[in-house]
GROMACS .gro file of C-alpha atoms in nm:
model
  127
    1MET     CA    1   1.925   0.306   0.604
    2GLY     CA    2   1.718   0.427   0.309
    3ILE     CA    3   1.519   0.104   0.302
    4LEU     CA    4   1.426   0.142   0.668
    5ILE     CA    5   1.316   0.501   0.611
    6ARG     CA    6   1.100   0.394   0.315
    7LEU     CA    7   0.955   0.112   0.528
    8VAL     CA    8   0.857   0.358   0.802
    9ILE     CA    9   0.707   0.593   0.541
   10THR     CA   10   0.496   0.309   0.400
   11ALA     CA   11   0.387   0.210   0.752
   12VAL     CA   12   0.282   0.570   0.825
   13SER     CA   13   0.092   0.578   0.495
   14LEU     CA   14  -0.088   0.257   0.585
   15TRP     CA   15  -0.172   0.397   0.929
   16ILE     CA   16  -0.320   0.711   0.774
   17SER     CA   17  -0.528   0.495   0.540
   18THR     CA   18  -0.672   0.308   0.841
   19LEU     CA   19  -0.773   0.642   0.993
   20VAL     CA   20  -0.926   0.794   0.681
   21ILE     CA   21  -1.096   0.503   0.504
   22ASP     CA   22  -1.372   0.313   0.684
   23GLY     CA   23  -1.316  -0.021   0.512
   24ILE     CA   24  -0.953  -0.059   0.623
   25HIS     CA   25  -0.912  -0.192   0.976
   26LEU     CA   26  -0.618  -0.224   1.212
   27SER     CA   27  -0.742  -0.418   1.513
   28ALA     CA   28  -0.432  -0.465   1.728
   29ALA     CA   29  -0.501  -0.398   2.095
   30THR     CA   30  -0.185  -0.212   2.196
   31THR     CA   31   0.012   0.070   2.039
   32LEU     CA   32   0.317  -0.153   2.011
   33GLY     CA   33   0.102  -0.416   1.841
   34LYS     CA   34  -0.028  -0.159   1.594
   35VAL     CA   35   0.322  -0.036   1.512
   36GLY     CA   36   0.449  -0.391   1.466
   37THR     CA   37   0.152  -0.481   1.249
   38LEU     CA   38   0.196  -0.170   1.034
   39LEU     CA   39   0.567  -0.244   0.986
   40ALA     CA   40   0.495  -0.607   0.895
   41VAL     CA   41   0.223  -0.505   0.650
   42ALA     CA   42   0.459  -0.243   0.504
   43VAL     CA   43   0.713  -0.521   0.439
   44ILE     CA   44   0.444  -0.731   0.269
   45PHE     CA   45   0.332  -0.426   0.070
   46GLY     CA   46   0.689  -0.358  -0.043
   47ILE     CA   47   0.751  -0.718  -0.147
   48ILE     CA   48   0.424  -0.736  -0.341
   49ASN     CA   49   0.501  -0.408  -0.519
   50ALA     CA   50   0.858  -0.510  -0.596
   51VAL     CA   51   0.772  -0.855  -0.730
   52LEU     CA   52   0.421  -0.851  -0.877
   53ARG     CA   53   0.377  -0.494  -1.001
   54PRO     CA   54   0.645  -0.514  -1.275
   55ILE     CA   55   0.506  -0.848  -1.392
   56VAL     CA   56   0.150  -0.713  -1.409
   57LYS     CA   57   0.264  -0.397  -1.589
   58THR     CA   58   0.457  -0.600  -1.845
   59ILE     CA   59   0.176  -0.845  -1.911
   60GLY     CA   60  -0.094  -0.576  -1.912
   61CYS     CA   61   0.100  -0.317  -2.110
   62GLY     CA   62  -0.172  -0.301  -2.376
   63LEU     CA   63  -0.442  -0.233  -2.118
   64TYR     CA   64  -0.235   0.046  -1.965
   65VAL     CA   65  -0.205   0.211  -2.307
   66LEU     CA   66  -0.567   0.146  -2.403
   67THR     CA   67  -0.706   0.294  -2.080
   68LEU     CA   68  -0.447   0.573  -2.058
   69GLY     CA   69  -0.321   0.426  -1.732
   70LEU     CA   70  -0.657   0.414  -1.553
   71ILE     CA   71  -0.627   0.035  -1.524
   72ALA     CA   72  -0.356   0.111  -1.267
   73LEU     CA   73  -0.630   0.202  -1.017
   74ILE     CA   74  -0.779  -0.146  -1.053
   75VAL     CA   75  -0.440  -0.317  -1.039
   76ASN     CA   76  -0.337  -0.119  -0.730
   77GLY     CA   77  -0.666  -0.202  -0.558
   78LEU     CA   78  -0.624  -0.572  -0.633
   79LEU     CA   79  -0.266  -0.569  -0.506
   80PHE     CA   80  -0.385  -0.391  -0.190
   81LEU     CA   81  -0.645  -0.665  -0.140
   82LEU     CA   82  -0.369  -0.923  -0.189
   83VAL     CA   83  -0.165  -0.753   0.085
   84SER     CA   84  -0.469  -0.771   0.314
   85TRP     CA   85  -0.517  -1.140   0.235
   86ILE     CA   86  -0.151  -1.223   0.300
   87ALA     CA   87  -0.166  -1.027   0.627
   88GLY     CA   88  -0.469  -1.232   0.726
   89GLN     CA   89  -0.286  -1.555   0.643
   90ALA     CA   90   0.000  -1.436   0.866
   91SER     CA   91  -0.252  -1.362   1.147
   92LEU     CA   92  -0.182  -0.991   1.134
   93PRO     CA   93  -0.475  -0.774   1.249
   94PHE     CA   94  -0.492  -0.573   0.923
   95HIS     CA   95  -0.795  -0.611   0.697
   96VAL     CA   96  -0.941  -0.444   0.389
   97ASP     CA   97  -1.316  -0.506   0.362
   98ASN     CA   98  -1.380  -0.489  -0.012
   99PHE     CA   99  -1.241  -0.388  -0.349
  100TRP     CA  100  -1.452  -0.077  -0.401
  101PRO     CA  101  -1.410   0.169  -0.245
  102SER     CA  102  -1.182   0.047   0.034
  103ALA     CA  103  -0.900  -0.122  -0.157
  104VAL     CA  104  -0.891   0.121  -0.449
  105LEU     CA  105  -0.904   0.432  -0.232
  106GLY     CA  106  -0.665   0.279   0.021
  107ALA     CA  107  -0.407   0.201  -0.246
  108LEU     CA  108  -0.449   0.550  -0.391
  109LEU     CA  109  -0.413   0.715  -0.051
  110VAL     CA  110  -0.109   0.506   0.044
  111GLY     CA  111   0.052   0.594  -0.287
  112ILE     CA  112  -0.010   0.967  -0.251
  113VAL     CA  113   0.096   0.988   0.114
  114SER     CA  114   0.406   0.778   0.047
  115TRP     CA  115   0.497   1.000  -0.247
  116LEU     CA  116   0.455   1.316  -0.036
  117LEU     CA  117   0.656   1.179   0.255
  118ASN     CA  118   0.929   1.047   0.022
  119MET     CA  119   0.965   1.398  -0.120
  120LEU     CA  120   1.062   1.517   0.229
  121VAL     CA  121   1.336   1.253   0.263
  122PRO     CA  122   1.653   1.345   0.072
  123ASP     CA  123   1.796   1.087  -0.164
  124GLY     CA  124   2.160   0.983  -0.137
  125GLY     CA  125   2.225   1.129  -0.484
  126ASP     CA  126   2.124   1.483  -0.382
  127ASP     CA  127   2.462   1.558  -0.220
   0.00000   0.00000   0.00000
């Protein structure tokens, strides 16, 4: 159940990013199409973050230390562009126009909104 809640939270975060940032587009015609697209993109986003992010952090550990973690903004933007590209390959109507500012700000906004919404959802270990 927790995975589904996190998936919905990520989908809501992606939806908010499409509303706030001009370079991120969700072009589904119907509300049901938009919800389905957001859920599918949230799944892609979760898989990319679960698989690639640890690999990139391990390989680029020196850059993270050297830049005091600011390289994470670039990495997150590139991963967000990768999500957009994969969504395009899957014929999903979700598109990020460019790296700066759309992908970087979109990844930052999705991360912040997801973090805030996840704080509202109790963990199973809080009992």
